[in-house]
Amino acid sequence: MPDKSAYPIQLIQPDGRRVFDREYAALVADIGPEQLRDLYEDLVVTRRIDIEATALQRQGQLGLWAPMLGQEAAQIGSARALHPDDYAFCSYREHAVAYCRGVHPTELTRLWRGVAHSCWDPHAVNMTNPNIIVGSQGLHATGYAYAAHLEGAEIATIAYFGDGATSQGDLAEALGFAASWSAAVVFFCQNNHWAISSPVRIQSATPIARRAYGYGIPGLQVDGNDVLAVLAVTRQAIARARSGGGPSFIEAITYRIGPHTTADDPTRYRSAAETEEWKRRDPIDRLRKLLERESLWDEAFERRVAAHADEVAHQVRSATIDMPDPAPMELFEHVYATPHPLITQERSEYAQYLAGDPGDAAVHQEGVHS
Amino acid sequence: MITTFAAALNAGLRRALEDDPKVVLMGEDIGHLGGVFRVTDTLQKDFGNNRVVDTPLAESGIIGTAFGMALRGFRPVCEIQFDGFVYPAFDQIVSHVAKIHFRTQGKVIAPLTIRIPFGGGIGSVEHHSESPEAYFAHTAGLRVVTPSNPADAYLMIRQAIALDDPVIFFEPKRRYWDKADVDFAAIDDIPLDRARVCVPGADATVVAYGGTVGTALTAAKIAAEEGHSLEVIDLRSLSPIDFDTIEASVTKTGRLVVVHEAPVFAGLGAEIAARITERCFYHLEAPVLRVGGFDIPYPPAKLEKYHLPDPDRILAAVDRSLAA
Ligand SMILES: Cc1ncc(C[n+]2csc(CCOP(=O)(O)OP(=O)(O)O)c2C)c(N)n1
């Protein structure tokens, strides 16, 4: 993959016209009318899920949610480039990636409702659960890719992270290890311009993609609101990784339209004008304009997509509301994979306590020399 | 003045910035945003970007650079956004910050204050409710403190910053919105490493700190209605621990229950139980008991009410102690 950081790669202009780019257009030459419409449907459905989850949080059904509003193209474009046997390592905002990996939408809210620390079975969809500790997943993706290589498997991994994460030592170490091992990992940075209240310039004095060069890793910038361009560059990076070509770094330039999480108030740190400007670069609008230009748009299609989105949102809502609270004794489940005497003891003491049994171990406590 | 815990800290930080030009605040989102809990609200506006620094998103970086600043005579006050995010900085804290004075035979000090919102009870997602105090209390060279109320918050943050030793300053996040009367002019000057007897009592001693002090006080109220008088001690300092105050109390009551929300195994309760058993062996009427979090990772929000010590579990322990 050549280093092209002078300008972000783009295949669809904001007004919906195609960009003539011989190299990258060729990478998505197979995306015909139906596939374009499918991508559009993905964008609309995942946005609808995100909006529904945000509403569920506002209504007290979720403790927290990290909206991805505005980042749909970066996520759909990259995730649709993955093969089923590739493995995705994510942060906490990759709801659309999870959707593309085959996570059932009704599983997306489990962690955010506070009923468990996980949402789905990672090995069932080859994607990790939301990862709150910023920056750690780059190392995990690199290790996984290396292990796959040791087994002779030709797969790739992709690590999703934000612009803020690039400041973490873990990510620097991941780039070093990946380069040293020629690991089959794609580092996918969604530069959404903000790390909570910190603008991207606090994290980096150079375009983020350029940092990869210092590690001997090719880096490029792509218009993250252009689903076709993201698909093209990620396909290229994935193909490169799968064929033994080593790691790549993609910086998808996009924007977080909403708050960092539902607990955040972005009006405290950024201007409405900035957000409005990015709303005008909306990734869904852009693809819609392309579809219109190419006569792939009609009202029946719009209605069908909207109905699908509503149906999925409805599923998310009812599944979330129906999620039962875990029973107290679930506290002691899965702490260890093998029996552990301390947990066994605490479990039975606590069961007694809950049963109102005033017996000799009435509460979780231990005498020093009783 | 009636003030929240967070506002009292804010006032303490403001005073420290005013009093000493070498005091610098640093951390993620502490500037314009005022921190995710607003503890540093308006301070960047009033003291500028160089005194209240929004750092890159890197905890090892925050502590490592603060350490470098301390070598140059500064007194950095670092904010770690949540307890669960201090671990990337653990190496800097335990290998460098904690050891420099010893390694240099006293020639170098590292007067860092590391502020960490800690503990649960606010319904957060994982990594946002940890109680990592034992890791730090176990590390020689660090002081570890935690205020439990607004007045102490205001007093102790200033004492921590003024101290020539590094201080891990735990802020019980579920108390940030607690309100109390804080007299910003006349504060009684109880030393930073001294525990406080919150309510006197005769039948048993309950030691708590940080977020669980309020829980222990509630338990004492309920116990009083049932005819038992509990003496509640707020530890305030977790390293060193003021064993004299606990000893004096246990000598009087003969019974001790230690409460904390951190897992009990190898926690601070174990240290207190062992020392008090040594010091008060002939006064103790019952074994020292501990009420704490279970020995599990901090559970998801819907389960935390079972995990966190509540008045009932404290009272069950008191009953057991009284029955012994
Ligand atoms: C190690 C660590 N430090 C701090 C935090 C608190 N935190 C959560 S998200 C975030 C900002 C992340 O920004 P970025 O990497 O750009 O990703 P974005 O949220 O914008 O997608 C911060 C500071 C954390 N989760 N983990």
mmCIF file of N, CA and C in Angstrom, chain A residues 40-46 48-49 52 99 105 297-316:
data_model
loop_
_atom_site.group_PDB
_atom_site.id
_atom_site.type_symbol
_atom_site.label_atom_id
_atom_site.label_comp_id
_atom_site.label_asym_id
_atom_site.label_seq_id
_atom_site.Cartn_x
_atom_site.Cartn_y
_atom_site.Cartn_z
ATOM 1 N N TYR A 40 -26.033 1.237 1.518
ATOM 2 C CA TYR A 40 -26.913 2.309 1.989
ATOM 3 C C TYR A 40 -27.825 1.782 3.104
ATOM 4 N N GLU A 41 -28.347 0.596 2.867
ATOM 5 C CA GLU A 41 -29.246 0.014 3.866
ATOM 6 C C GLU A 41 -28.499 -0.205 5.200
ATOM 7 N N ASP A 42 -27.269 -0.696 5.106
ATOM 8 C CA ASP A 42 -26.456 -0.872 6.321
ATOM 9 C C ASP A 42 -26.317 0.446 7.078
ATOM 10 N N LEU A 43 -26.022 1.494 6.326
ATOM 11 C CA LEU A 43 -25.807 2.803 6.967
ATOM 12 C C LEU A 43 -27.075 3.252 7.692
ATOM 13 N N VAL A 44 -28.194 3.109 7.014
ATOM 14 C CA VAL A 44 -29.457 3.592 7.595
ATOM 15 C C VAL A 44 -29.864 2.738 8.799
ATOM 16 N N VAL A 45 -29.728 1.433 8.664
ATOM 17 C CA VAL A 45 -30.159 0.555 9.756
ATOM 18 C C VAL A 45 -29.286 0.775 10.997
ATOM 19 N N THR A 46 -27.981 0.894 10.798
ATOM 20 C CA THR A 46 -27.120 1.044 11.970
ATOM 21 C C THR A 46 -27.302 2.420 12.606
ATOM 22 N N ARG A 48 -30.096 3.922 12.694
ATOM 23 C CA ARG A 48 -31.375 3.783 13.410
ATOM 24 C C ARG A 48 -31.171 3.053 14.744
ATOM 25 N N ILE A 49 -30.326 2.033 14.739
ATOM 26 C CA ILE A 49 -30.024 1.298 15.981
ATOM 27 C C ILE A 49 -29.396 2.257 16.999
ATOM 28 N N GLU A 52 -31.869 4.656 18.397
ATOM 29 C CA GLU A 52 -32.788 3.976 19.310
ATOM 30 C C GLU A 52 -32.099 3.734 20.664
ATOM 31 N N TYR A 99 -22.581 -5.033 13.989
ATOM 32 C CA TYR A 99 -23.710 -5.394 13.125
ATOM 33 C C TYR A 99 -23.215 -6.151 11.887
ATOM 34 N N PRO A 105 -28.639 -7.561 16.550
ATOM 35 C CA PRO A 105 -28.847 -6.216 17.134
ATOM 36 C C PRO A 105 -29.368 -6.260 18.571
ATOM 37 N N TRP A 297 -32.209 5.220 -6.902
ATOM 38 C CA TRP A 297 -33.010 5.663 -5.776
ATOM 39 C C TRP A 297 -34.477 5.743 -6.176
ATOM 40 N N ASP A 298 -35.345 5.246 -5.371
ATOM 41 C CA ASP A 298 -36.768 5.502 -5.583
ATOM 42 C C ASP A 298 -37.463 5.366 -4.244
ATOM 43 N N GLU A 299 -38.682 5.800 -4.228
ATOM 44 C CA GLU A 299 -39.383 5.861 -2.938
ATOM 45 C C GLU A 299 -39.665 4.483 -2.357
ATOM 46 N N ALA A 300 -39.898 3.538 -3.245
ATOM 47 C CA ALA A 300 -40.150 2.182 -2.757
ATOM 48 C C ALA A 300 -38.923 1.674 -1.993
ATOM 49 N N PHE A 301 -37.755 1.947 -2.557
ATOM 50 C CA PHE A 301 -36.511 1.545 -1.890
ATOM 51 C C PHE A 301 -36.383 2.260 -0.545
ATOM 52 N N GLU A 302 -36.629 3.537 -0.551
ATOM 53 C CA GLU A 302 -36.528 4.305 0.690
ATOM 54 C C GLU A 302 -37.462 3.727 1.749
ATOM 55 N N ARG A 303 -38.695 3.429 1.349
ATOM 56 C CA ARG A 303 -39.662 2.880 2.302
ATOM 57 C C ARG A 303 -39.220 1.519 2.829
ATOM 58 N N ARG A 304 -38.684 0.709 1.912
ATOM 59 C CA ARG A 304 -38.256 -0.628 2.322
ATOM 60 C C ARG A 304 -37.126 -0.531 3.364
ATOM 61 N N VAL A 305 -36.166 0.351 3.085
ATOM 62 C CA VAL A 305 -35.031 0.504 4.004
ATOM 63 C C VAL A 305 -35.503 1.042 5.353
ATOM 64 N N ALA A 306 -36.390 2.033 5.289
ATOM 65 C CA ALA A 306 -36.878 2.631 6.541
ATOM 66 C C ALA A 306 -37.643 1.600 7.355
ATOM 67 N N ALA A 307 -38.406 0.765 6.673
ATOM 68 C CA ALA A 307 -39.182 -0.248 7.389
ATOM 69 C C ALA A 307 -38.248 -1.258 8.054
ATOM 70 N N HIS A 308 -37.213 -1.635 7.312
ATOM 71 C CA HIS A 308 -36.236 -2.562 7.893
ATOM 72 C C HIS A 308 -35.583 -1.931 9.126
ATOM 73 N N ALA A 309 -35.184 -0.669 9.006
ATOM 74 C CA ALA A 309 -34.527 0.024 10.120
ATOM 75 C C ALA A 309 -35.460 0.091 11.331
ATOM 76 N N ASP A 310 -36.714 0.402 11.074
ATOM 77 C CA ASP A 310 -37.674 0.487 12.179
ATOM 78 C C ASP A 310 -37.852 -0.866 12.850
ATOM 79 N N GLU A 311 -37.905 -1.893 12.025
ATOM 80 C CA GLU A 311 -38.091 -3.236 12.564
ATOM 81 C C GLU A 311 -36.912 -3.614 13.480
ATOM 82 N N VAL A 312 -35.697 -3.336 13.015
ATOM 83 C CA VAL A 312 -34.526 -3.672 13.820
ATOM 84 C C VAL A 312 -34.513 -2.835 15.106
ATOM 85 N N ALA A 313 -34.839 -1.554 14.971
ATOM 86 C CA ALA A 313 -34.862 -0.686 16.152
ATOM 87 C C ALA A 313 -35.880 -1.189 17.165
ATOM 88 N N HIS A 314 -37.014 -1.644 16.644
ATOM 89 C CA HIS A 314 -38.053 -2.182 17.520
ATOM 90 C C HIS A 314 -37.531 -3.412 18.265
ATOM 91 N N GLN A 315 -36.797 -4.241 17.545
ATOM 92 C CA GLN A 315 -36.203 -5.431 18.192
ATOM 93 C C GLN A 315 -35.239 -5.038 19.300
ATOM 94 N N VAL A 316 -34.417 -4.041 18.989
ATOM 95 C CA VAL A 316 -33.447 -3.586 19.996
ATOM 96 C C VAL A 316 -34.188 -3.082 21.230
#
